[in-house]
Structures are given as structure tokens and as C-alpha cells.
PDB file of C-alpha atoms in Angstrom:
ATOM      1  CA  MET A   1       0.000   0.000   0.000  1.00 61.00           C
ATOM      2  CA  SER A   2       1.238   3.461  -0.798  1.00 79.00           C
ATOM      3  CA  ARG A   3       1.463   6.273   1.727  1.00 79.00           C
ATOM      4  CA  LEU A   4      -1.468   7.997   0.031  1.00 76.00           C
ATOM      5  CA  HIS A   5      -3.658   4.931   0.524  1.00 70.00           C
ATOM      6  CA  LEU A   6      -2.630   4.657   4.175  1.00 73.00           C
ATOM      7  CA  ALA A   7      -3.305   8.361   4.788  1.00 72.00           C
ATOM      8  CA  LEU A   8      -6.699   8.111   3.086  1.00 68.00           C
ATOM      9  CA  ALA A   9      -7.630   5.033   5.118  1.00 69.00           C
ATOM     10  CA  ALA A  10      -6.583   6.769   8.356  1.00 68.00           C
ATOM     11  CA  ALA A  11      -8.597   9.885   7.453  1.00 67.00           C
ATOM     12  CA  ILE A  12     -11.697   7.787   6.770  1.00 68.00           C
ATOM     13  CA  LEU A  13     -11.333   5.924  10.074  1.00 64.00           C
ATOM     14  CA  LEU A  14     -10.841   9.135  12.039  1.00 62.00           C
ATOM     15  CA  ALA A  15     -13.762  10.886  10.339  1.00 65.00           C
ATOM     16  CA  GLY A  16     -16.059   8.002  11.201  1.00 57.00           C
ATOM     17  CA  SER A  17     -15.047   7.952  14.851  1.00 52.00           C
ATOM     18  CA  LYS A  18     -16.458  11.340  15.847  1.00 52.00           C
ATOM     19  CA  PRO A  19     -18.715  10.975  18.871  1.00 56.00           C
ATOM     20  CA  GLY A  20     -22.339  11.972  18.504  1.00 53.00           C
ATOM     21  CA  PRO A  21     -24.142  14.256  20.941  1.00 53.00           C
ATOM     22  CA  SER A  22     -24.409  12.934  24.466  1.00 53.00           C
ATOM     23  CA  ARG A  23     -27.836  12.026  25.756  1.00 52.00           C
ATOM     24  CA  ALA A  24     -28.064  15.253  27.782  1.00 50.00           C
ATOM     25  CA  GLN A  25     -27.501  17.336  24.633  1.00 60.00           C
ATOM     26  CA  VAL A  26     -30.767  16.210  23.053  1.00 68.00           C
ATOM     27  CA  PRO A  27     -33.807  18.121  24.404  1.00 67.00           C
ATOM     28  CA  ASP A  28     -36.268  15.221  24.215  1.00 74.00           C
ATOM     29  CA  SER A  29     -34.020  12.802  26.109  1.00 79.00           C
ATOM     30  CA  CYS A  30     -34.398  14.056  29.681  1.00 88.00           C
ATOM     31  CA  PRO A  31     -35.589  11.364  32.083  1.00 90.00           C
ATOM     32  CA  ARG A  32     -39.073  11.621  33.539  1.00 89.00           C
ATOM     33  CA  GLY A  33     -39.310  14.392  36.124  1.00 90.00           C
ATOM     34  CA  LEU A  34     -36.537  16.498  34.603  1.00 93.00           C
ATOM     35  CA  LYS A  35     -36.776  19.481  32.253  1.00 92.00           C
ATOM     36  CA  TRP A  36     -34.499  20.691  29.441  1.00 92.00           C
ATOM     37  CA  ALA A  37     -32.753  24.020  30.201  1.00 90.00           C
ATOM     38  CA  ALA A  38     -29.599  25.547  28.715  1.00 87.00           C
ATOM     39  CA  GLY A  39     -28.274  22.256  27.382  1.00 87.00           C
ATOM     40  CA  ALA A  40     -28.904  20.167  30.484  1.00 89.00           C
ATOM     41  CA  CYS A  41     -31.604  18.204  32.247  1.00 91.00           C
ATOM     42  CA  VAL A  42     -32.666  19.959  35.468  1.00 93.00           C
ATOM     43  CA  ARG A  43     -35.326  19.493  38.146  1.00 94.00           C
ATOM     44  CA  ALA A  44     -36.382  23.156  38.249  1.00 94.00           C
ATOM     45  CA  CYS A  45     -35.945  26.012  35.799  1.00 93.00           C
ATOM     46  CA  PRO A  46     -33.080  28.360  36.695  1.00 91.00           C
ATOM     47  CA  GLY A  47     -33.584  32.108  37.115  1.00 89.00           C
ATOM     48  CA  GLY A  48     -34.468  33.844  33.873  1.00 89.00           C
ATOM     49  CA  TYR A  49     -36.112  30.738  32.414  1.00 92.00           C
ATOM     50  CA  GLU A  50     -39.839  30.189  31.994  1.00 93.00           C
ATOM     51  CA  ASP A  51     -41.243  26.763  32.851  1.00 94.00           C
ATOM     52  CA  GLN A  52     -43.110  25.242  29.910  1.00 92.00           C
ATOM     53  CA  GLY A  53     -43.650  21.738  31.235  1.00 90.00           C
ATOM     54  CA  ASP A  54     -40.825  19.579  29.931  1.00 89.00           C
ATOM     55  CA  ARG A  55     -38.674  22.559  28.864  1.00 91.00           C
ATOM     56  CA  CYS A  56     -37.374  25.791  30.332  1.00 92.00           C
ATOM     57  CA  VAL A  57     -37.297  28.689  27.855  1.00 92.00           C
ATOM     58  CA  TYR A  58     -34.918  31.594  28.394  1.00 92.00           C
ATOM     59  CA  ARG A  59     -36.625  34.949  28.803  1.00 88.00           C
ATOM     60  CA  ASN A  60     -34.528  38.106  28.493  1.00 81.00           C
ATOM     61  CA  LEU A  61     -35.568  40.145  31.518  1.00 69.00           C
ATOM     62  CA  SER A  62     -33.409  43.189  30.691  1.00 73.00           C
ATOM     63  CA  ARG A  63     -35.907  44.741  28.274  1.00 62.00           C
TER      64      ARG A  63
END
């Protein structure tokens, strides 16, 4: 095998090994009883967030 073939094979293997998003990075994947807020599953919405059931939506309070 030539160096070009080896480099191409290594690039393909490395490109295919990228990790996908973790479970906590997907809004619909929070366990029962937790809500999605700012990229994490939380029990209660943090300050500045509005509770909308299974999600917490950021509200800009500086207006």
C-alpha cells in the first residue's frame, strides 16, 4: 500500500469515529421528572427561564 492509501484510510477511520451528541444534549431525552434548560436536564428552571412543562425557555428580563 502506498502512503497515500494509508493516509486516506486513516482519514476515513478518524472521520467516522467522531462521537455523537451525548444524551443530555438532546432536548427530548431528559428522564421523567426532569426538564431541558440551557443544554442540560434539570429538576427546576433556573432564574431567567420560563417553565413550559418539559422545557425551560430563556426569557430576556433586561428589556
